[in-house]
């Protein structure tokens, strides 16, 4: 390392340091007296103050501009800085690494010349009119030219006599003889088998008796019970259930129930969809057994929907198929597909539009379908025939969560993961009402009040919110049901047929019952002792206090 005296006086300012030793701490007592306080101010001289130079008083000015110049040393302005020994040595070594005092300082032109020499070693940019091949345009992605290094051999140098043996690959080894049978790859065979089985729907009756003594199937509403299943829905007073009545065990343990529906009006049959790709029909009365299975999907079921009389139902699955089934025979009547996953399915409840249904898709669209339309053979995978939607509603910005018909089935309300509520006129793809606030959470499940005046929505912030189903479709801020936990999970919400109670599942295995008028929690029933999530709650339309629950463990429970 060079000595400090070797550095020239004209060294660059950025490499210079003005340092001084730090004074040791002084613990002497400083006396304060009137004489000390009256002394003149001590400090650096003011560069703008007129100074006496000889007999003349003048202001120090710059020779170039004639203006006053701020400086505290003869050559300019210097700032004192206290640095440690380590800091000083590190900066000194940094100067040494760059060449020390004798290093060559390049001018701006010399730096440009060096950069130009580096760029000269790159290939040309090519012509923009050439797309491929020699001279194709590469622009700023041109490569650097590689220097090929060869061994220099003198012409007069004698051969060393070594022999080199070259091996040539025999290209005939890759030739397959005529007539050789080569099996297809295993992934291709699995994919082909899957495409061949798409649309291969099967059904099986697994009950004890398919027909009664009069030749009637399970579609007949039983009349040999203590309760009348044909009376008007909501004509009786409901109560909160207290005890477990029956448990339908899952045929495949551990497969969660993903959808649960009761037969319209009577509720004597129950339809369930599970994560094992199967839809099952159960008997709610008599033997309470499994009646029929419907198989035709290759992924977990997403939603189920009965039509207004229960003779047909829709199934949606993660295999992106929607299928229409006959409840009695198990035949697949029609199938629908757009290439996106259906999240919710709803039949039109009106008599005029009973043959149409709406589907909320994962691509932010709500599609309207006609079950009477003939299938075409141009839309499905593997050549399967599918239908085309007759109307689409595409104003949402995220996947659709719920669809609820309101206002005498002339309009419907939809919610989405975009944290908004939109209201549509049926058959008109323009929303008439839009609600979205910064503090809103996604509304994942919905339940229409029997009075048809309100819709209860399960919100993602552990509460149930209520929106008006008429006129301005705004939120009723006086009604909010809290006390359960549903964050991160789509938990069903159900309202009793008389409109007196509201029931909601819970991620901790509870079923919570609230009073509709006061929003007070009346009961918190432990539906799953293991603590699994209770995702589905359905209130029986004809019984006074029967509620069906299901969750992630796959068992379906009946409470009374």
Coordinates of C-alpha atoms in Angstrom, one line a residue:
X1 CA 0.0 0.0 0.0
X2 CA 1.3 3.4 -0.9
X3 CA 2.1 6.0 1.8
X4 CA -0.1 8.9 2.3
X5 CA 2.7 11.2 1.2
X6 CA 2.7 9.6 -2.2
X7 CA -0.7 11.0 -3.1
X8 CA -0.5 14.1 -5.4
X9 CA -2.2 17.3 -4.3
X10 CA -4.4 17.3 -7.3
X11 CA -6.2 14.1 -6.4
X12 CA -9.9 13.9 -7.3
X13 CA -12.2 15.4 -4.7
X14 CA -14.3 12.3 -4.4
X15 CA -11.3 10.3 -3.1
X16 CA -10.3 12.9 -0.5
X17 CA -11.1 12.8 3.2
X18 CA -10.7 15.6 5.7
X19 CA -10.3 13.8 9.0
X20 CA -9.1 14.6 12.5
X21 CA -8.6 12.7 15.7
X22 CA -11.6 12.6 18.0
X23 CA -10.9 14.3 21.3
X24 CA -11.0 12.3 24.4
X25 CA -13.9 12.9 26.7
X26 CA -13.3 15.7 29.2
X27 CA -14.8 15.4 32.6
X28 CA -13.7 18.7 33.9
X29 CA -16.3 21.0 35.4
X30 CA -16.8 24.0 33.2
X31 CA -17.3 27.2 35.3
X32 CA -20.1 29.5 34.3
X33 CA -19.7 33.2 35.2
X34 CA -20.8 36.6 33.9
X35 CA -17.4 37.0 32.3
X36 CA -17.7 33.7 30.4
X37 CA -21.2 34.4 29.2
X38 CA -20.3 37.9 28.0
X39 CA -17.4 36.8 25.8
X40 CA -17.8 37.3 22.0
X41 CA -19.1 34.4 19.8
X42 CA -16.5 31.9 18.8
X43 CA -16.9 30.0 15.6
X44 CA -16.0 29.9 11.9
X45 CA -15.7 33.2 10.1
X46 CA -18.7 34.4 8.0
X47 CA -17.5 34.3 4.4
X48 CA -20.0 37.1 3.5
X49 CA -18.8 39.4 6.3
X50 CA -16.6 42.4 5.3
X51 CA -13.1 41.8 6.5
X52 CA -10.3 44.2 7.1
X53 CA -7.5 43.3 4.7
X54 CA -4.7 45.8 5.5
X55 CA -6.3 49.2 5.5
X56 CA -9.1 48.3 3.1
X57 CA -12.4 46.6 4.0
X58 CA -13.7 44.4 1.2
X59 CA -16.0 41.4 0.5
X60 CA -14.4 38.2 -0.8
X61 CA -15.8 37.7 -4.3
X62 CA -15.3 35.3 -7.1
X63 CA -13.1 36.5 -9.9
X64 CA -15.2 34.8 -12.6
X65 CA -18.7 35.9 -11.7
X66 CA -18.2 38.7 -9.3
X67 CA -20.7 37.3 -6.8
X68 CA -20.1 36.4 -3.2
X69 CA -18.8 32.8 -2.9
X70 CA -19.4 30.6 0.2
X71 CA -16.2 29.0 1.4
X72 CA -14.6 28.2 4.6
X73 CA -11.1 27.3 3.3
X74 CA -8.9 29.0 0.8
X75 CA -9.8 26.7 -2.1
X76 CA -13.5 26.2 -1.4
X77 CA -15.8 24.5 1.2
X78 CA -14.5 21.6 3.3
X79 CA -16.6 19.6 5.8
X80 CA -15.0 17.9 8.7
X81 CA -16.1 14.3 9.4
X82 CA -15.3 12.0 12.2
X83 CA -14.5 8.5 11.0
X84 CA -13.2 5.4 12.7
X85 CA -10.0 3.7 11.8
X86 CA -11.9 0.8 10.1
X87 CA -13.9 3.2 7.9
X88 CA -10.8 5.1 6.8
X89 CA -8.8 2.0 6.0
X90 CA -11.7 0.5 3.9
X91 CA -12.0 3.7 1.8
X92 CA -8.3 3.8 1.4
X93 CA -8.2 0.3 0.1
X94 CA -11.0 1.0 -2.2
X95 CA -8.9 3.7 -3.9
X96 CA -6.0 1.3 -4.0
X97 CA -8.0 -1.4 -5.8
X98 CA -8.9 1.1 -8.6
X99 CA -5.2 1.7 -9.3
X100 CA -4.1 4.0 -6.5
X101 CA -2.8 7.5 -7.1
X102 CA -1.2 6.5 -10.5
X103 CA -4.4 5.0 -11.9
X104 CA -5.5 6.0 -15.4
X105 CA -8.6 8.2 -15.4
X106 CA -10.6 7.7 -18.6
X107 CA -12.4 10.6 -20.2
X108 CA -16.0 10.4 -21.5
X109 CA -14.8 9.8 -25.1
X110 CA -12.5 7.0 -24.0
X111 CA -15.3 5.2 -22.1
X112 CA -17.6 5.5 -25.2
X113 CA -14.8 4.0 -27.3
X114 CA -14.5 1.0 -25.0
X115 CA -18.2 0.4 -25.1
X116 CA -18.2 0.6 -28.9
X117 CA -15.4 -2.0 -29.0
X118 CA -17.6 -4.4 -26.9
X119 CA -20.6 -3.9 -29.1
X120 CA -18.5 -4.6 -32.2
X121 CA -18.2 -8.1 -31.1
X122 CA -21.9 -8.8 -31.4
X123 CA -23.7 -10.2 -34.4
X124 CA -25.9 -8.0 -36.5
X125 CA -29.5 -7.1 -35.7
X126 CA -30.7 -8.6 -38.9
X127 CA -33.4 -7.4 -41.2
X128 CA -37.0 -6.8 -40.0
X129 CA -38.3 -8.2 -43.3
X130 CA -36.8 -11.6 -42.6
X131 CA -38.7 -13.8 -40.2
X132 CA -36.5 -16.9 -40.0
X133 CA -33.2 -18.2 -41.3
X134 CA -30.1 -16.3 -42.1
X135 CA -30.3 -12.6 -41.6
X136 CA -33.5 -12.9 -39.5
X137 CA -34.3 -10.0 -37.2
X138 CA -33.0 -10.5 -33.7
X139 CA -32.8 -6.8 -32.5
X140 CA -31.3 -6.2 -29.1
X141 CA -31.1 -10.0 -28.5
X142 CA -28.2 -10.5 -30.9
X143 CA -25.5 -12.9 -29.6
X144 CA -21.8 -12.2 -29.2
X145 CA -19.5 -13.7 -31.8
X146 CA -17.5 -16.6 -30.4
X147 CA -13.9 -16.9 -31.3
X148 CA -13.0 -20.3 -32.6
X149 CA -9.7 -21.5 -31.2
X150 CA -7.8 -24.1 -33.3
X151 CA -4.5 -25.8 -32.5
X152 CA -1.7 -24.2 -34.5
X153 CA 0.4 -26.7 -36.3
X154 CA 3.6 -25.9 -38.1
X155 CA 3.8 -27.0 -41.7
X156 CA 7.2 -28.5 -41.1
X157 CA 6.1 -30.4 -38.0
X158 CA 6.1 -34.2 -38.5
X159 CA 3.2 -36.3 -37.7
X160 CA 3.4 -38.0 -34.4
X161 CA 2.0 -41.2 -35.8
X162 CA -1.0 -41.5 -33.5
X163 CA -4.1 -43.0 -35.1
X164 CA -7.6 -41.8 -34.2
X165 CA -10.6 -44.1 -34.5
X166 CA -13.9 -42.5 -35.2
X167 CA -17.2 -44.1 -34.2
X168 CA -20.3 -43.5 -36.4
X169 CA -23.8 -44.0 -35.1
X170 CA -25.8 -46.5 -37.0
X171 CA -29.0 -44.7 -38.0
X172 CA -30.6 -48.0 -39.0
X173 CA -31.1 -48.8 -35.4
X174 CA -34.0 -46.3 -35.1
X175 CA -35.8 -47.8 -38.0
X176 CA -38.9 -49.9 -37.1
X177 CA -39.5 -52.9 -39.2
X178 CA -42.8 -53.1 -41.1
X179 CA -45.5 -54.9 -39.1
X180 CA -44.1 -54.2 -35.7
X181 CA -46.9 -53.4 -33.2
X182 CA -45.9 -50.5 -30.9
X183 CA -48.2 -50.0 -27.8
X184 CA -49.5 -46.5 -27.1
X185 CA -48.1 -44.6 -24.1
X186 CA -50.0 -45.1 -20.9
X187 CA -51.0 -41.4 -20.4
X188 CA -52.5 -41.4 -23.9
X189 CA -54.5 -44.6 -23.2
X190 CA -55.8 -43.1 -19.9
X191 CA -56.9 -39.9 -21.7
X192 CA -58.6 -41.9 -24.5
X193 CA -60.4 -44.0 -22.0
X194 CA -61.6 -40.9 -20.1
X195 CA -62.9 -39.3 -23.3
X196 CA -64.7 -42.5 -24.3
X197 CA -66.5 -42.8 -20.9
X198 CA -67.6 -39.1 -20.8
X199 CA -71.3 -39.2 -21.3
X200 CA -71.6 -42.9 -20.3
X201 CA -74.2 -42.4 -17.6
X202 CA -75.4 -45.3 -15.5
X203 CA -78.0 -45.7 -12.8
X204 CA -78.9 -48.5 -10.4
X205 CA -81.8 -49.0 -8.0
X206 CA -80.5 -50.3 -4.7
X207 CA -83.6 -50.0 -2.5
X208 CA -85.6 -52.9 -1.1
X209 CA -88.7 -52.5 -3.3
X210 CA -89.0 -50.4 -6.4
X211 CA -92.8 -50.6 -6.6
X212 CA -95.5 -50.8 -3.9
X213 CA -98.5 -53.0 -3.9
X214 CA -100.3 -50.7 -6.3
X215 CA -97.3 -50.5 -8.7
X216 CA -96.3 -47.0 -7.7
X217 CA -92.6 -46.0 -7.4
X218 CA -90.9 -43.8 -4.8
X219 CA -92.1 -40.7 -6.6
X220 CA -95.5 -41.2 -5.0
X221 CA -95.9 -39.0 -2.0
X222 CA -96.7 -41.3 1.0
X223 CA -100.0 -40.8 2.8
X224 CA -99.6 -43.4 5.5
X225 CA -97.7 -41.1 7.8
X226 CA -98.6 -39.0 10.8
X227 CA -97.9 -35.8 8.9
X228 CA -99.7 -34.6 5.8
X229 CA -97.0 -34.0 3.1
X230 CA -99.4 -32.4 0.6
X231 CA -100.4 -29.4 2.6
X232 CA -99.3 -25.9 1.8
X233 CA -95.7 -25.2 2.7
X234 CA -95.4 -22.8 5.7
X235 CA -98.9 -23.4 7.0
X236 CA -97.6 -24.8 10.3
X237 CA -95.4 -23.3 13.1
X238 CA -91.8 -24.4 13.2
X239 CA -89.6 -25.1 16.2
X240 CA -85.9 -25.6 16.8
X241 CA -84.7 -29.3 16.7
X242 CA -83.2 -30.8 19.8
X243 CA -82.1 -34.4 19.2
X244 CA -80.6 -36.6 16.5
X245 CA -83.2 -38.9 14.8
X246 CA -81.3 -40.8 12.1
X247 CA -77.9 -40.9 10.4
X248 CA -77.4 -41.9 6.8
X249 CA -73.9 -43.3 6.6
X250 CA -71.7 -42.4 3.7
X251 CA -71.1 -45.4 1.3
X252 CA -67.5 -44.1 0.8
X253 CA -66.2 -42.9 4.2
X254 CA -64.3 -39.7 4.1
X255 CA -66.0 -38.3 0.9
X256 CA -67.6 -35.0 1.7
X257 CA -71.2 -34.2 0.8
X258 CA -71.0 -31.3 -1.7
X259 CA -74.7 -30.7 -2.4
X260 CA -78.0 -31.6 -0.6
X261 CA -81.6 -31.0 -1.7
X262 CA -85.0 -32.2 -0.5
X263 CA -87.9 -33.1 -2.8
X264 CA -90.0 -30.0 -3.7
X265 CA -93.0 -29.3 -1.4
X266 CA -93.3 -32.8 0.1
X267 CA -89.7 -33.5 1.2
X268 CA -90.2 -37.3 1.2
X269 CA -87.0 -37.8 -0.9
X270 CA -83.5 -36.4 -0.5
X271 CA -80.9 -35.9 -3.2
X272 CA -77.2 -35.7 -2.3
X273 CA -74.1 -35.2 -4.3
X274 CA -70.7 -36.1 -2.9
X275 CA -67.0 -35.8 -3.7
X276 CA -66.9 -39.4 -5.0
X277 CA -68.6 -38.2 -8.3
X278 CA -71.9 -39.9 -7.4
X279 CA -75.5 -38.6 -6.9
X280 CA -77.7 -40.6 -4.5
X281 CA -81.4 -40.5 -3.8
X282 CA -82.5 -41.3 -0.2
X283 CA -85.8 -42.2 1.4
X284 CA -86.6 -39.7 4.3
X285 CA -89.5 -41.9 5.7
X286 CA -90.2 -45.6 6.1
X287 CA -87.0 -47.6 5.9
X288 CA -84.9 -44.4 5.3
X289 CA -82.7 -46.3 2.9
X290 CA -80.7 -45.5 -0.2
X291 CA -83.0 -45.8 -3.2
X292 CA -81.0 -45.0 -6.4
X293 CA -77.5 -44.0 -7.5
X294 CA -76.8 -41.8 -10.5
X295 CA -73.3 -42.1 -12.0
X296 CA -72.0 -40.2 -15.0
X297 CA -69.6 -37.5 -13.7
X298 CA -65.8 -37.9 -13.5
X299 CA -65.2 -35.2 -10.8
X300 CA -66.8 -34.1 -7.6
X301 CA -70.4 -32.7 -7.7
X302 CA -70.7 -28.9 -7.4
X303 CA -74.5 -28.4 -7.2
X304 CA -77.9 -30.0 -7.6
X305 CA -81.3 -28.5 -8.5
X306 CA -84.8 -30.0 -8.7
X307 CA -87.4 -28.7 -11.2
X308 CA -90.6 -27.4 -9.8
X309 CA -92.4 -30.8 -9.6
X310 CA -89.3 -32.9 -8.8
X311 CA -89.5 -35.2 -11.8
X312 CA -86.2 -34.0 -13.1
X313 CA -83.0 -32.6 -11.6
X314 CA -79.8 -31.1 -12.7
X315 CA -76.2 -32.0 -11.7
X316 CA -73.1 -29.9 -12.1
X317 CA -69.6 -31.2 -11.6
X318 CA -65.9 -30.2 -11.7
X319 CA -65.6 -32.2 -14.9
X320 CA -67.4 -29.1 -16.5
X321 CA -70.5 -31.0 -17.4
X322 CA -74.1 -30.2 -16.5
X323 CA -76.5 -33.1 -16.9
X324 CA -80.3 -33.4 -16.8
X325 CA -81.6 -36.6 -15.2
X326 CA -85.0 -38.3 -14.8
X327 CA -85.6 -38.7 -11.1
X328 CA -87.7 -41.9 -11.4
X329 CA -85.9 -43.9 -14.1
X330 CA -82.3 -42.5 -13.7
X331 CA -82.0 -41.8 -17.4
X332 CA -79.7 -38.9 -18.5
X333 CA -82.1 -36.8 -20.7
X334 CA -79.7 -34.1 -21.8
X335 CA -76.2 -32.7 -21.2
X336 CA -74.7 -29.2 -21.3
X337 CA -71.1 -28.0 -21.5
X338 CA -69.2 -24.8 -22.1
X339 CA -65.7 -25.8 -21.0
X340 CA -66.0 -24.0 -17.7
X341 CA -67.0 -25.3 -14.2
X342 CA -70.6 -24.7 -13.1
X343 CA -70.7 -23.4 -9.5
X344 CA -74.5 -23.1 -9.1
X345 CA -77.6 -24.4 -10.9
X346 CA -81.1 -23.1 -10.5
X347 CA -84.3 -24.1 -12.4
X348 CA -86.8 -21.4 -13.3
X349 CA -89.5 -21.7 -10.6
X350 CA -92.3 -20.2 -12.8
X351 CA -94.7 -22.4 -14.8
X352 CA -94.0 -20.6 -18.1
X353 CA -90.2 -21.0 -17.8
X354 CA -90.0 -24.4 -16.0
X355 CA -88.1 -25.9 -18.9
X356 CA -85.2 -23.3 -18.5
X357 CA -82.5 -23.0 -16.0
X358 CA -79.6 -20.7 -15.1
X359 CA -76.0 -21.8 -14.3
X360 CA -73.3 -19.6 -12.6
X361 CA -70.0 -20.4 -14.2
X362 CA -66.4 -20.0 -13.1
X363 CA -65.7 -17.6 -16.0
X364 CA -67.8 -14.8 -14.5
X365 CA -70.8 -15.6 -16.7
X366 CA -74.4 -16.6 -15.9
X367 CA -75.8 -18.7 -18.7
X368 CA -79.4 -19.4 -19.5
X369 CA -80.3 -22.9 -21.0
X370 CA -83.3 -24.5 -22.5
X371 CA -83.7 -28.2 -21.7
X372 CA -85.9 -28.7 -24.8
X373 CA -83.2 -27.7 -27.2
X374 CA -81.8 -30.5 -29.4
X375 CA -78.2 -31.3 -28.8
X376 CA -75.5 -30.5 -31.4
X377 CA -72.4 -32.6 -32.0
X378 CA -69.9 -29.7 -32.2
X379 CA -69.3 -28.5 -28.7
X380 CA -68.1 -31.4 -26.5
X381 CA -64.9 -33.3 -26.0
X382 CA -64.7 -36.6 -27.6
X383 CA -67.5 -36.0 -30.0
X384 CA -70.3 -35.9 -27.4
X385 CA -73.4 -33.9 -28.2
X386 CA -74.0 -30.8 -26.1
X387 CA -76.4 -27.8 -26.1
X388 CA -75.7 -24.1 -26.6
X389 CA -76.9 -21.5 -24.1
X390 CA -79.8 -19.2 -25.2
X391 CA -78.7 -16.2 -23.2
X392 CA -75.6 -15.1 -21.2
X393 CA -75.2 -12.4 -18.5
X394 CA -71.6 -11.4 -18.3
X395 CA -71.3 -8.3 -16.1
X396 CA -69.7 -9.9 -13.1
X397 CA -65.9 -9.8 -12.6
X398 CA -65.3 -13.1 -10.8
X399 CA -66.8 -16.6 -10.4
X400 CA -70.5 -16.7 -9.7
X401 CA -71.6 -18.0 -6.2
X402 CA -75.4 -17.8 -6.0
X403 CA -78.5 -17.2 -8.2
X404 CA -81.9 -16.5 -6.5
X405 CA -85.2 -15.8 -8.3
X406 CA -87.2 -12.9 -6.8
X407 CA -90.2 -10.6 -7.6
X408 CA -92.5 -13.4 -8.7
X409 CA -89.7 -15.1 -10.7
X410 CA -89.5 -12.1 -13.1
X411 CA -86.0 -11.2 -11.8
X412 CA -83.1 -12.8 -10.2
X413 CA -80.3 -11.7 -7.9
X414 CA -76.7 -12.9 -8.3
X415 CA -73.6 -12.7 -6.1
X416 CA -70.0 -13.3 -7.1
X417 CA -66.5 -13.4 -5.8
X418 CA -66.1 -9.8 -7.0
X419 CA -68.0 -8.8 -3.8
X420 CA -71.0 -7.4 -5.5
X421 CA -74.8 -8.1 -5.7
X422 CA -76.5 -7.6 -9.1
X423 CA -80.2 -7.8 -10.0
X424 CA -81.3 -8.8 -13.5
X425 CA -84.5 -8.9 -15.4
X426 CA -85.0 -12.4 -16.8
X427 CA -84.0 -12.7 -20.5
X428 CA -82.4 -9.2 -20.4
X429 CA -78.6 -9.4 -20.0
X430 CA -78.2 -5.9 -18.4
X431 CA -78.3 -5.5 -14.6
X432 CA -80.9 -3.2 -13.2
X433 CA -79.3 -2.9 -9.8
X434 CA -75.7 -3.1 -8.7
X435 CA -74.4 -3.1 -5.1
X436 CA -70.7 -3.1 -4.2
X437 CA -69.1 -1.5 -1.2
X438 CA -65.4 -1.5 -0.1
X439 CA -66.2 -3.2 3.2
X440 CA -68.2 -6.1 1.6
X441 CA -67.0 -9.7 1.6
X442 CA -68.0 -12.4 -1.0
X443 CA -71.5 -13.7 -0.5
X444 CA -71.2 -17.4 -0.9
X445 CA -74.7 -18.9 -0.1
X446 CA -78.3 -17.5 -0.3
X447 CA -81.7 -18.3 1.0
X448 CA -85.0 -16.7 0.0
X449 CA -87.4 -15.8 2.9
X450 CA -90.8 -17.4 2.6
X451 CA -92.4 -13.9 2.4
X452 CA -90.4 -13.3 -0.8
X453 CA -89.4 -9.9 0.6
X454 CA -85.8 -10.7 1.7
X455 CA -82.8 -12.8 0.7
X456 CA -80.4 -13.9 3.4
X457 CA -76.7 -14.2 2.2
X458 CA -73.9 -16.0 4.0
X459 CA -71.0 -13.4 4.1
X460 CA -67.4 -14.3 4.3
X461 CA -66.8 -12.2 7.5
X462 CA -68.7 -14.7 9.8
X463 CA -72.2 -13.2 9.5
X464 CA -75.4 -13.5 7.6
X465 CA -76.6 -10.3 5.8
X466 CA -80.1 -9.6 4.6
X467 CA -81.0 -7.8 1.4
X468 CA -84.3 -6.6 0.2
X469 CA -85.8 -8.6 -2.7
X470 CA -88.1 -5.8 -3.9
X471 CA -87.8 -2.2 -5.1
X472 CA -84.3 -0.9 -4.4
X473 CA -82.7 -4.2 -3.5
X474 CA -80.6 -2.6 -0.8
X475 CA -79.1 -4.2 2.4
X476 CA -81.2 -4.2 5.5
X477 CA -78.6 -2.9 8.0
X478 CA -80.8 -3.6 11.0
X479 CA -80.5 -7.4 10.4
X480 CA -77.2 -9.2 10.8
X481 CA -76.8 -12.6 12.2
X482 CA -73.5 -13.2 14.0
X483 CA -72.0 -15.8 16.3
X484 CA -70.9 -18.5 14.0
X485 CA -67.7 -19.1 12.0
X486 CA -67.8 -19.5 8.2
X487 CA -64.7 -17.7 7.0
X488 CA -63.1 -19.4 4.0
X489 CA -65.9 -22.0 3.6
X490 CA -69.1 -21.9 1.6
X491 CA -71.6 -22.7 4.4
X492 CA -75.3 -23.1 3.6
X493 CA -78.0 -20.9 5.2
X494 CA -81.6 -22.0 5.5
X495 CA -84.9 -20.3 6.7
X496 CA -87.7 -22.2 8.3
X497 CA -90.9 -22.5 6.1
X498 CA -92.8 -20.2 8.4
X499 CA -90.0 -17.6 8.3
X500 CA -89.5 -17.6 12.1
X501 CA -86.0 -19.1 12.3
X502 CA -82.7 -18.9 10.4
X503 CA -80.3 -21.8 10.5
X504 CA -76.6 -21.8 9.4
X505 CA -73.8 -24.3 9.5
X506 CA -70.4 -23.7 11.1
X507 CA -66.8 -24.7 10.4
X508 CA -66.5 -26.1 13.9
X509 CA -69.3 -28.7 13.6
X510 CA -72.2 -26.6 14.9
X511 CA -75.6 -25.7 13.6
X512 CA -76.7 -22.3 14.7
X513 CA -80.3 -21.2 15.0
X514 CA -81.3 -17.5 15.0
X515 CA -84.5 -15.7 15.5
X516 CA -85.5 -13.8 12.3
X517 CA -87.0 -10.8 14.0
X518 CA -84.4 -10.1 16.8
X519 CA -81.3 -11.7 15.1
X520 CA -80.6 -13.4 18.4
X521 CA -79.0 -16.8 18.5
X522 CA -81.4 -19.3 20.2
X523 CA -79.5 -22.6 19.9
X524 CA -76.0 -23.9 18.9
X525 CA -76.4 -27.6 18.2
X526 CA -73.3 -29.8 18.0
X527 CA -73.9 -31.6 14.7
X528 CA -70.5 -33.1 14.2
X529 CA -68.7 -34.2 17.5
X530 CA -65.4 -34.6 15.6
X531 CA -65.4 -30.9 14.8
X532 CA -65.8 -31.2 11.0
X533 CA -67.4 -28.4 9.0
X534 CA -71.2 -28.6 8.6
X535 CA -71.6 -27.2 5.1
X536 CA -75.2 -28.1 4.3
X537 CA -78.4 -27.3 6.3
X538 CA -81.9 -28.0 4.8
X539 CA -85.1 -27.3 6.6
X540 CA -87.9 -29.8 6.0
X541 CA -90.8 -28.1 4.1
X542 CA -93.6 -30.0 5.9
X543 CA -92.4 -31.0 9.3
X544 CA -92.5 -28.7 12.3
X545 CA -88.9 -29.1 13.5
X546 CA -87.0 -31.5 11.2
X547 CA -83.6 -30.3 9.8
X548 CA -81.1 -32.2 7.6
X549 CA -77.4 -31.5 7.9
X550 CA -74.3 -32.8 6.2
X551 CA -70.6 -31.9 6.1
X552 CA -67.1 -32.9 5.2
X553 CA -67.3 -36.4 6.8
X554 CA -69.9 -37.6 4.4
X555 CA -72.7 -38.6 6.9
X556 CA -76.1 -37.1 6.5
X557 CA -78.0 -36.5 9.8
X558 CA -81.7 -35.9 10.5
X559 CA -82.6 -33.8 13.5
X560 CA -85.9 -33.2 15.2

